[in-house]
Coordinates of C-alpha atoms in Angstrom, one line a residue:
X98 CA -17.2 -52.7 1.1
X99 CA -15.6 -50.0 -1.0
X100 CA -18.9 -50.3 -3.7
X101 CA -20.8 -49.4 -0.6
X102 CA -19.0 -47.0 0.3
X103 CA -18.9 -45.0 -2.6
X104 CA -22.8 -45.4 -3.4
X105 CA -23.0 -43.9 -0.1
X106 CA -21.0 -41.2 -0.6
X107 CA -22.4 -40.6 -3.7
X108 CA -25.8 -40.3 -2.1
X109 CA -25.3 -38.3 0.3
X110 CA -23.5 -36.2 -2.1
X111 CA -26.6 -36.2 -4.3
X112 CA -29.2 -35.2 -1.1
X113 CA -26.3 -32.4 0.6
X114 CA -26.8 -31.4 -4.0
X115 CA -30.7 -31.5 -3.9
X116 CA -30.4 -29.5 -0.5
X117 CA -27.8 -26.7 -2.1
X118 CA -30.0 -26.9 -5.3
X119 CA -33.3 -25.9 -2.8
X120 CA -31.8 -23.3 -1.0
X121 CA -30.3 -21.3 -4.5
X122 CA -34.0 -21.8 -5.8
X123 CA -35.3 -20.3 -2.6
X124 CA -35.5 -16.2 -3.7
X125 CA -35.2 -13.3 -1.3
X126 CA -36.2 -10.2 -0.6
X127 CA -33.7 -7.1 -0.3
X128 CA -33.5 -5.5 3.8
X129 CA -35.0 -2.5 2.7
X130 CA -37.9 -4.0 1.3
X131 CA -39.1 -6.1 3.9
X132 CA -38.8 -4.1 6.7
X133 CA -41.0 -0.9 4.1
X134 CA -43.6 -3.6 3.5
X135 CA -44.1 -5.4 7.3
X136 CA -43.4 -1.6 8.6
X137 CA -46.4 0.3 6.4
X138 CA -48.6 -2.4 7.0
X139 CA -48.7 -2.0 10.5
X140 CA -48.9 1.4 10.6
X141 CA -52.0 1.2 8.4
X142 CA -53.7 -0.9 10.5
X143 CA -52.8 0.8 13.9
X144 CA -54.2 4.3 12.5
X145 CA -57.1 2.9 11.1
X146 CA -57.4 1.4 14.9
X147 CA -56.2 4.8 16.5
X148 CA -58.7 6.9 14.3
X149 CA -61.4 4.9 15.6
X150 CA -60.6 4.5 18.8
X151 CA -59.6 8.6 19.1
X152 CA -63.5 9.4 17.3
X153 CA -64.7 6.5 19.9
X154 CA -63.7 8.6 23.1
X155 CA -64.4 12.1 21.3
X156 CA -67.4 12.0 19.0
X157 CA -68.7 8.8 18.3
X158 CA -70.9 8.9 21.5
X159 CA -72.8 12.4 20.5
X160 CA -72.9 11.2 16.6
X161 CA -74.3 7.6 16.4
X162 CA -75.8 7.3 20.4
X163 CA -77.4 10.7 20.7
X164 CA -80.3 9.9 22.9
X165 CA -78.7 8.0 25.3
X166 CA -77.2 9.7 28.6
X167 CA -73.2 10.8 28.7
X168 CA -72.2 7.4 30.5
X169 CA -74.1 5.0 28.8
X170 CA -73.1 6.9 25.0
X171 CA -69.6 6.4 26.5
X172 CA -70.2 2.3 26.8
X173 CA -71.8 1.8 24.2
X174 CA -69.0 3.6 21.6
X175 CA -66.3 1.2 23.3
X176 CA -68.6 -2.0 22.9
X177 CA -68.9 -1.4 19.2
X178 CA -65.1 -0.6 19.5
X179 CA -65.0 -4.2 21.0
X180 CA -66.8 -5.9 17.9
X181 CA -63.2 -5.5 16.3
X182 CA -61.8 -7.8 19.1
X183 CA -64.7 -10.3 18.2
X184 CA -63.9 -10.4 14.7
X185 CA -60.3 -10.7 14.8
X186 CA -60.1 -14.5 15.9
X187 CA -62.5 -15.0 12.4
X188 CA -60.1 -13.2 10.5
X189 CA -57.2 -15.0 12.2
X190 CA -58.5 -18.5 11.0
X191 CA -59.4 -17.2 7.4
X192 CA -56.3 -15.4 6.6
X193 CA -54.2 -17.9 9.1
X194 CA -55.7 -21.0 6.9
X195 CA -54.5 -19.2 3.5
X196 CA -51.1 -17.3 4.6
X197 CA -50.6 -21.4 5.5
X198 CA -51.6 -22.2 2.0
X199 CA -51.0 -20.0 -0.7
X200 CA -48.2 -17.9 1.2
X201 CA -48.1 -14.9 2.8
X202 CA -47.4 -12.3 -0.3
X203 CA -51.0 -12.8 -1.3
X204 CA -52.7 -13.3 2.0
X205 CA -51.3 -9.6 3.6
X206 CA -52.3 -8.3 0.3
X207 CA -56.0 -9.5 0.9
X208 CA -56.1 -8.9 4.6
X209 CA -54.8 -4.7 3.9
X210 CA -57.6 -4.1 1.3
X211 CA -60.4 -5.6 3.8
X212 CA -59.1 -3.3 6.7
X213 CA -58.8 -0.2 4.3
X214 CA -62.2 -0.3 2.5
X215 CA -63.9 -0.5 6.1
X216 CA -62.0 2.5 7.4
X217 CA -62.5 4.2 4.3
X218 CA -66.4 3.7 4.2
X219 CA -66.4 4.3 8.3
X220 CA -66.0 7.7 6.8
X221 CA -68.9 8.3 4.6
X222 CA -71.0 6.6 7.4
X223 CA -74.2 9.0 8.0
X224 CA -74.6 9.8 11.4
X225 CA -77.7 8.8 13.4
X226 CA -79.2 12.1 13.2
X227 CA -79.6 12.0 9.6
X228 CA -83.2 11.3 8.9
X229 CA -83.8 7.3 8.5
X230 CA -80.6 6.8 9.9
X231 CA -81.2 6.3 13.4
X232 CA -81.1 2.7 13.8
X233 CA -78.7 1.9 10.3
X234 CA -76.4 3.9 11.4
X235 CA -74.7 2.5 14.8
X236 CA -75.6 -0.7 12.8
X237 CA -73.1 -0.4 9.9
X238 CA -70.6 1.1 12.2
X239 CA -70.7 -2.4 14.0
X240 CA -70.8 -4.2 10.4
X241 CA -67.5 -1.8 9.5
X242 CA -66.4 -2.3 12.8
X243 CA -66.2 -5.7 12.3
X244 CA -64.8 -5.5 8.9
X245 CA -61.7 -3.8 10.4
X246 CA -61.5 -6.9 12.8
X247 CA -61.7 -9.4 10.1
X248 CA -58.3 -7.7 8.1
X249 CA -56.9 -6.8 11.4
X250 CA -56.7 -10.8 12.3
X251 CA -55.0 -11.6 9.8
X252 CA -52.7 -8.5 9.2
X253 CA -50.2 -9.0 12.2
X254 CA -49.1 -11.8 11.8
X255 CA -48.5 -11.9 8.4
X256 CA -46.4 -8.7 8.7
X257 CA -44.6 -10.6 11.8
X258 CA -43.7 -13.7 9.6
X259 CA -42.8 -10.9 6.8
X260 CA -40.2 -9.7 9.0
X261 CA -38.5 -12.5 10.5
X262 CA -38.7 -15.8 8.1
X263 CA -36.7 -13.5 5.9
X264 CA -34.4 -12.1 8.8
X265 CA -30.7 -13.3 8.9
X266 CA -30.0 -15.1 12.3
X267 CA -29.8 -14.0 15.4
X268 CA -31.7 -11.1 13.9
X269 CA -35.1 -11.9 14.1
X270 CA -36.5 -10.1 17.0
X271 CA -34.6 -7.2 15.6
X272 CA -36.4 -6.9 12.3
X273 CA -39.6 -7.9 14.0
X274 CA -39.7 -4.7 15.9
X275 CA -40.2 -3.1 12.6
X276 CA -44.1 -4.2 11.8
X277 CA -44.2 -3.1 16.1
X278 CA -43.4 -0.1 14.7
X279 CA -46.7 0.7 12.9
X280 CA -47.9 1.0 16.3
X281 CA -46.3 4.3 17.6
X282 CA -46.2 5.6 13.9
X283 CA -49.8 4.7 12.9
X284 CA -51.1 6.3 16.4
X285 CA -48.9 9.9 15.5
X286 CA -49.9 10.2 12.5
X287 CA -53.8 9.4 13.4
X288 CA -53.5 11.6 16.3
X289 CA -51.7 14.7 15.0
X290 CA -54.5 14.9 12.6
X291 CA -57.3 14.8 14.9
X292 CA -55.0 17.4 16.5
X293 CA -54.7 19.7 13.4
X294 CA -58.0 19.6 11.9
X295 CA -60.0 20.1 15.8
X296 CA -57.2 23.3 15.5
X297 CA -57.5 24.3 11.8
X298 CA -62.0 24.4 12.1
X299 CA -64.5 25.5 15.0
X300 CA -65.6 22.5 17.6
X301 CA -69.4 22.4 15.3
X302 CA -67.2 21.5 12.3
X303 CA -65.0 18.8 14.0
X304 CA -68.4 16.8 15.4
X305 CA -70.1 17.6 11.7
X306 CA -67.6 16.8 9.2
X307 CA -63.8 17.2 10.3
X308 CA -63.6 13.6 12.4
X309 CA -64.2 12.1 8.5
X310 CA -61.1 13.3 7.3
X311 CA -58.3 10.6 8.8
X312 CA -60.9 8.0 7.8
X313 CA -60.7 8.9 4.3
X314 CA -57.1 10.0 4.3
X315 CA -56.6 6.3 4.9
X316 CA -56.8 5.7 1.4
X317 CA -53.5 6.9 0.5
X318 CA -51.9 5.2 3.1
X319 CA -53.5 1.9 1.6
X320 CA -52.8 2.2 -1.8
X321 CA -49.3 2.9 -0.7
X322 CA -49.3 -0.2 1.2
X323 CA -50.4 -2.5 -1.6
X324 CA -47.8 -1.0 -4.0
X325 CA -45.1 -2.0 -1.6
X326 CA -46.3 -5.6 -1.3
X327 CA -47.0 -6.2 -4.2
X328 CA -43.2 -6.6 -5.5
X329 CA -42.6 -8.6 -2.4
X330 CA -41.6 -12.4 -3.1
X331 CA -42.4 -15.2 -0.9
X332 CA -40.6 -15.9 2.4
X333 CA -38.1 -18.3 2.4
X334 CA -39.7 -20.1 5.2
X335 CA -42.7 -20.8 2.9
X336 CA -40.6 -21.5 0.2
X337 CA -39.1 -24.2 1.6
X338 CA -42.1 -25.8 2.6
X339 CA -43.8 -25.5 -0.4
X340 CA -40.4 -27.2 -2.3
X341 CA -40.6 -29.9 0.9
X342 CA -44.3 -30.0 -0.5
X343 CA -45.3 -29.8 3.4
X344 CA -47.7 -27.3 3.4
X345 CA -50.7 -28.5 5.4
X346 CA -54.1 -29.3 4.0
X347 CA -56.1 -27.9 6.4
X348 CA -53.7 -25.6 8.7
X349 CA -56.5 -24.7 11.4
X350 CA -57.0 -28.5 12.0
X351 CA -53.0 -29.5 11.9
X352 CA -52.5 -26.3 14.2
X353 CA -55.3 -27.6 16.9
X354 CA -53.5 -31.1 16.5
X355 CA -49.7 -30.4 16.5
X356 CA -49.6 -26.8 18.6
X357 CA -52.4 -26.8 20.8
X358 CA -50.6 -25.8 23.8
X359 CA -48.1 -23.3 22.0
X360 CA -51.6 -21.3 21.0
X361 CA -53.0 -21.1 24.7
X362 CA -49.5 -20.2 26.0
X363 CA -48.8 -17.8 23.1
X364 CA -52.1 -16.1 24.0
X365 CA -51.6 -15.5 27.9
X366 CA -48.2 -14.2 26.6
X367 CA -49.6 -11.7 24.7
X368 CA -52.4 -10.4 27.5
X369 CA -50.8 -8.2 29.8
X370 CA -49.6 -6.2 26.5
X371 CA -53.0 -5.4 25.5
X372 CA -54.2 -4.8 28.5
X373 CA -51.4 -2.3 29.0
X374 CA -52.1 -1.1 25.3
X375 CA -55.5 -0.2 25.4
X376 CA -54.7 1.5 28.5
X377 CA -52.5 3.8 27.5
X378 CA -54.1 4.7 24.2
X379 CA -57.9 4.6 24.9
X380 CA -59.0 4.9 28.2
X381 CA -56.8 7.3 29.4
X382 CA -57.7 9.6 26.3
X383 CA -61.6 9.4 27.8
X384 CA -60.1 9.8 31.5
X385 CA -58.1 12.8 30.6
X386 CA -60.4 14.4 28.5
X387 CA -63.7 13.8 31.0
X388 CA -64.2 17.1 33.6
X389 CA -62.9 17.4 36.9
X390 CA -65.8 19.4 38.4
X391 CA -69.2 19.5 38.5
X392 CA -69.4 22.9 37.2
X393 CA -67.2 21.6 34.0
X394 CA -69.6 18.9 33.4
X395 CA -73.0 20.4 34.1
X396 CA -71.5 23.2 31.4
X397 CA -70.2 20.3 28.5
X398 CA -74.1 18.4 29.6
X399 CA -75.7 22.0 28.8
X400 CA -73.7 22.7 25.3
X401 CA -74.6 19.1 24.5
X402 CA -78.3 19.9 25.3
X403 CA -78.2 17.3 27.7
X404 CA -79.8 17.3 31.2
X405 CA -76.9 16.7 34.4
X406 CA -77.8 14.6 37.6
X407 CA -74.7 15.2 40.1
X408 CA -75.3 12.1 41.7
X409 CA -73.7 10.1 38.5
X410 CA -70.8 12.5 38.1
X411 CA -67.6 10.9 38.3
X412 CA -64.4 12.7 37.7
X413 CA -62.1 12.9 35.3
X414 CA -58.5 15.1 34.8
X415 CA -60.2 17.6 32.8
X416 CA -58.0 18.3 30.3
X417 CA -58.9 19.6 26.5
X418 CA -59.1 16.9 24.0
X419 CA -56.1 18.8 22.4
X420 CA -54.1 19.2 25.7
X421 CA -54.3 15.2 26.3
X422 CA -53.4 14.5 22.6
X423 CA -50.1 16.3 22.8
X424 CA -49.2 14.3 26.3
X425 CA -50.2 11.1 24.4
X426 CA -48.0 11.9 21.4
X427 CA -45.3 12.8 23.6
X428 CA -45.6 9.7 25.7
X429 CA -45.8 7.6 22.3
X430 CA -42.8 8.7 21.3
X431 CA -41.3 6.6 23.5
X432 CA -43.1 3.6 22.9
X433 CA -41.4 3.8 19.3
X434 CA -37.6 4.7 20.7
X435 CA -38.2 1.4 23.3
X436 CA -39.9 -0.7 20.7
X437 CA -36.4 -0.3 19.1
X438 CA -34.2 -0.9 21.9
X439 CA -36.7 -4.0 22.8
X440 CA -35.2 -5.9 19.3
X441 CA -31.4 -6.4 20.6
X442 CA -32.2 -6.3 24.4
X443 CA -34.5 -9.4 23.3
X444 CA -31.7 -10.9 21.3
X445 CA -28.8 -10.8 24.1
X446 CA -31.3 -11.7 27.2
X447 CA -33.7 -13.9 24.8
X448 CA -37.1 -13.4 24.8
X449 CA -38.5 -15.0 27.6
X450 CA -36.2 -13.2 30.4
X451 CA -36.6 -10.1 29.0
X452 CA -40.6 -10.0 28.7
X453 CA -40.6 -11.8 32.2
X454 CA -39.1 -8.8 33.9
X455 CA -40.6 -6.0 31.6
X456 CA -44.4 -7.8 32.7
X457 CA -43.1 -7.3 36.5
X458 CA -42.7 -4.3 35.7
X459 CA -46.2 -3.7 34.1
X460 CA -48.0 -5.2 37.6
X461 CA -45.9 -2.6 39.3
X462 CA -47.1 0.3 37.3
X463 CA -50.6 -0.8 37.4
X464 CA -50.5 -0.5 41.5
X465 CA -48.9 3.3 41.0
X466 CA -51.4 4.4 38.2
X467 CA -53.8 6.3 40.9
X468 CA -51.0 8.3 42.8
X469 CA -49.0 8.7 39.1
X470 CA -52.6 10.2 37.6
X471 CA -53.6 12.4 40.4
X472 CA -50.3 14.1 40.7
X473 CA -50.6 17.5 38.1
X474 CA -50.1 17.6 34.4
X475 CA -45.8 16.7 36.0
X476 CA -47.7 13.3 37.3
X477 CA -49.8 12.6 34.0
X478 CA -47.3 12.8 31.9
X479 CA -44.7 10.7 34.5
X480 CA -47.5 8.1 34.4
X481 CA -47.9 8.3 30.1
X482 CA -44.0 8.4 29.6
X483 CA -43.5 5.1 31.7
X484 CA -46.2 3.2 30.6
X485 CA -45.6 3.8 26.9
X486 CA -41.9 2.7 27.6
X487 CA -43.5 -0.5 29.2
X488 CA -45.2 -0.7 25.9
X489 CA -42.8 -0.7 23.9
X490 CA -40.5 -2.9 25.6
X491 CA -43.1 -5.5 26.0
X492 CA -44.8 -5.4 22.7
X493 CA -41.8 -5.3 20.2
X494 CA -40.4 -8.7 21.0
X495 CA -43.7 -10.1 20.6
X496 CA -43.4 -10.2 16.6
X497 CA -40.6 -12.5 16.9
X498 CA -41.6 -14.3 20.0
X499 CA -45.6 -15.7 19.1
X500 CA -44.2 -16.7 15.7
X501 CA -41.3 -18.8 17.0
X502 CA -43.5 -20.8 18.8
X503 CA -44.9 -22.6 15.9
X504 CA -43.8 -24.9 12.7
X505 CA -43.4 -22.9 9.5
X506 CA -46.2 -24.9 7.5
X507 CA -48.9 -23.9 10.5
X508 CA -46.9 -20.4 12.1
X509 CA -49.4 -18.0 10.2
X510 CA -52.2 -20.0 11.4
X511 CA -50.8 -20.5 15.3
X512 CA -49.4 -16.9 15.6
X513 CA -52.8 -15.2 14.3
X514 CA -55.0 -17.4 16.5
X515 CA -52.7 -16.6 19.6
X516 CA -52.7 -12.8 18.9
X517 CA -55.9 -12.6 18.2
X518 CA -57.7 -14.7 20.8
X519 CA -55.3 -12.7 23.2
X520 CA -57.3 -9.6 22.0
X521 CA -60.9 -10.7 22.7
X522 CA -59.8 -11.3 26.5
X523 CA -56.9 -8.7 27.1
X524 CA -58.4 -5.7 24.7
X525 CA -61.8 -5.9 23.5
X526 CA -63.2 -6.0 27.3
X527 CA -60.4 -3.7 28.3
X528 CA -61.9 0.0 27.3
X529 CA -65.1 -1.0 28.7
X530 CA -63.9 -2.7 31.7
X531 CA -61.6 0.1 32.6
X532 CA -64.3 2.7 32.1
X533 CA -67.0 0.6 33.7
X534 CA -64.7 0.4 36.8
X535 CA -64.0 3.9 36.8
X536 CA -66.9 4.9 36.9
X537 CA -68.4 2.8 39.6
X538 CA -65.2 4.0 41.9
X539 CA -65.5 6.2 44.9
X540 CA -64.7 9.7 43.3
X541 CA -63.2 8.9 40.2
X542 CA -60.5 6.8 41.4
X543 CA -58.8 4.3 38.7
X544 CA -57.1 2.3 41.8
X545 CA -59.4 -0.5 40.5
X546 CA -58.0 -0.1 37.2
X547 CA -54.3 -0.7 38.3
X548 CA -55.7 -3.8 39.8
X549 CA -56.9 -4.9 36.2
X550 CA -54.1 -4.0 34.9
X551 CA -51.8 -6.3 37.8
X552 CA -54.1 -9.7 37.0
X553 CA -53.3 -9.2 33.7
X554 CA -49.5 -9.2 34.1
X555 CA -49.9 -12.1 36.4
X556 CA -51.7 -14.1 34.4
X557 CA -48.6 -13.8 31.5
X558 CA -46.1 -14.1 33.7
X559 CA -47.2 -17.7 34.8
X560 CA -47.5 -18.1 30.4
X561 CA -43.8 -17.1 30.2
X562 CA -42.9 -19.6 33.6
X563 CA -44.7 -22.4 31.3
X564 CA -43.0 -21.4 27.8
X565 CA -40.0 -22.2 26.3
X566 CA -37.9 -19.6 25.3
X567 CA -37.3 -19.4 21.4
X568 CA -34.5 -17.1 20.9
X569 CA -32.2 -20.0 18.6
X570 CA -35.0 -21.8 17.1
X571 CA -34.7 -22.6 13.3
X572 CA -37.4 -21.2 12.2
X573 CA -36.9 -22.9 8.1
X574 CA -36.1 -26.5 10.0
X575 CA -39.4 -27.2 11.8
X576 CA -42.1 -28.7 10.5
X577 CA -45.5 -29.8 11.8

């Protein structure tokens, strides 16, 4: 009895010994660190995505659809800004599949210099009116287009479980709001240059040479991003499961087997955020910016050297490109102060409650958008101020939230597919459904809009009925 005893004993005091020696062998990164590296990431990625989307609304139409009429040069610059959304699910699998494999150091490393070369080469891209360009060139703006798609798919989520596999408990959604972040910080910085150069050089310049400049600027911002990550260490999370030796031959198939419902619910969770995302940050840049009369438009089709047809004119606010930039900057500073607050509001409700309410909210705000928008510059920026705080309330949690839903040897994998299949049914349709609806409405109304925007938030908050909320999962424990 008592030799049993003590062989126990001693065993279990050799496995609690094997445990203690994995977790000292496990090594960490410092605070500061991780939140620079998930943080610059993000904000490289969202003003690579801002830049395009900005030069989508603004000159992209005139340079690389020039003989197409003003609505149809519209829809066809946000369908190649849709090719993104198409690609991002690709890029989800391929960087999901390795992040699972060889780690996520490597993986964010990869998926940063994919996104960055396409933005870079977006702007040396000849325009279509360069002779032999005509056809090549809205044809590599796709291929680059979808480039930016591929390293986009897998950039989130690696910056996500960045953040919070190496966050102390009951901190996670905290530190996750810092690769949310990039989102507010990428779109100022993207934006105020568009703003300062379209100020600093004549409105010919800006169409023949001056949109290049954030493309190219994006350089530095890359290089800065892949000497910050590349001093990272692994996660702890991944550590663990590669000392378990449970990291998953093929993480796409083990995902499909083990989380197949966790990926559908993860992406309905994520929808009514990107529809409320591209929103805010693309369509109502084209909808401010588009006139309000027929005289305004007959003299913007004229210095185009474009014929006008009344009968298709559908009005905008009328703003200058400038004017609307400065609201949008204004209203995303917001996003950024409640993509803060979201962290420990999401940590004392947990993150279900809290998103459950703020997508209420959302399906509210899409039924007010047409009184909000038609109310004077006071109205337009009411409507950009509380739909950027929606933003940010609703997006930050998400970086602690879609990962939590998975097992750490498949939660690259699971997260990226969920994120990413959200965007090819909440935001790559979204600018050109929100456009297309716009400008089919009876006098430029965006009533129809608002209802987009509602069936959106309805469709998560049945998602967030059906999930589990994840606040005190062990994120290190679980295994697939």
């Amino acid at each position: 009895m008592s030799t049993h005893t003590s062989n126990a004993a001693a065993g279990a005091a050799h496995g609690g010994q094997a445990v203690d020696n994995i977790a000292l062998a496990r090594k960490t990164n410092t605070r500061g660190k991780v939140l620079t590296a998930s943080m610059i990431g993000t904000t490289i990625e969202f003003f690579d995505f801002y830049s395009y989307a900005t030069a989508s609304s603004l000159v992209f139409p005139a340079l690389f659809f020039p003989h197409q009429t003003s609505t149809t040069q519209l829809l066809s610059s946000f369908a190649v800004f849709g090719v993104a959304f198409v690609a991002r699910p690709i890029g989800s699998v391929l960087f999901g599949h390795f992040g699972d494999k060889i780690g996520r150091k490597k993986t964010l490393i990869a998926s940063l210099l994919i996104m960055g070369i396409g933005t870079f080469l977006i702007g040396l891209l000849p325009t279509a009116e360069t002779p032999g360009w005509m056809i090549l060139a809205p044809l590599f703006l796709v291929l680059l287009r979808f480039c930016q798609g591929v390293g986009l798919g897998g950039e989130w989520s690696g910056a996500a479980l960045l953040a919070t596999e190496n966050a102390p408990k009951g901190k996670r959604a905290i530190w996750g709001t810092f690769p949310q972040l990039g989102a507010p910080v990428g779109f100022i910085i993207a934006n105020l240059l568009f703003v300062a150069i379209s100020y600093g050089i004549s409105p010919e310049a800006f169409l023949n040479w001056g949109w290049r400049i954030p493309f190219l600027l994006s350089a530095i911002l890359v290089a800065v991003g892949l000497w910050v990550r590349m001093s990272l260490m692994e996660t702890p999370a991944f550590q663990l499961v590669e000392q378990k030796q449970q990291i998953a031959k093929a993480p796409i198939a083990t995902v499909f087997k083990t989380s197949w419902w966790q990926m559908i619910l993860g992406t309905f969770i994520m929808l009514a955020t990107y529809v409320l995302f591209y929103f805010m940050t693309a369509f109502t840049l084209t909808y401010g910016t588009s006139p309000d009369t027929t005289d305004k438009a007959a003299a913007a089709a004229a210095k185009a050297g474009k014929a006008f047809d009344p009968a298709t004119f559908v009005p905008g606010l009328g703003y200058t490109k400038n004017e609307f930039l400065v609201y949008l900057i204004i209203g995303v500073i917001f996003f950024g102060v409640f993509t803060v607050v979201s962290g420990p509001l999401a940590e004392k409700m947990g993150r279900r409650k809290m998103l459950s309410i703020v997508t209420v909210l959302i399906g509210v705000y899409g039924l007010c958008l047409q009184p909000l928008f038609t109310a004077g510059t006071a109205g337009v920026l009411a409507g950009l101020i509380i739909g950027f705080t929606l933003m940010g309330l609703t997006f930050g949690p998400m970086a602690a939230y879609l990962p939590e839903l998975f097992p750490a040897n498949v939660r690259y994998t699971g997260s990226a597919i969920s994120y990413n299949m959200s965007s090819v049914i909440g935001a790559g349709p979204a600018p050109f459904a929100m456009v297309a609806l716009w400008q089919h409405s009876n006098g430029g109304s965006i009533f129809t809009v608002g209802l987009y925007m509602l069936v959106g938030a309805v469709l998560t908050v049945i998602a967030l009925l059906l999930a589990k909320d994840t606040t005190h999962v062990d994120m290190e424990a679980e295994l697939a």
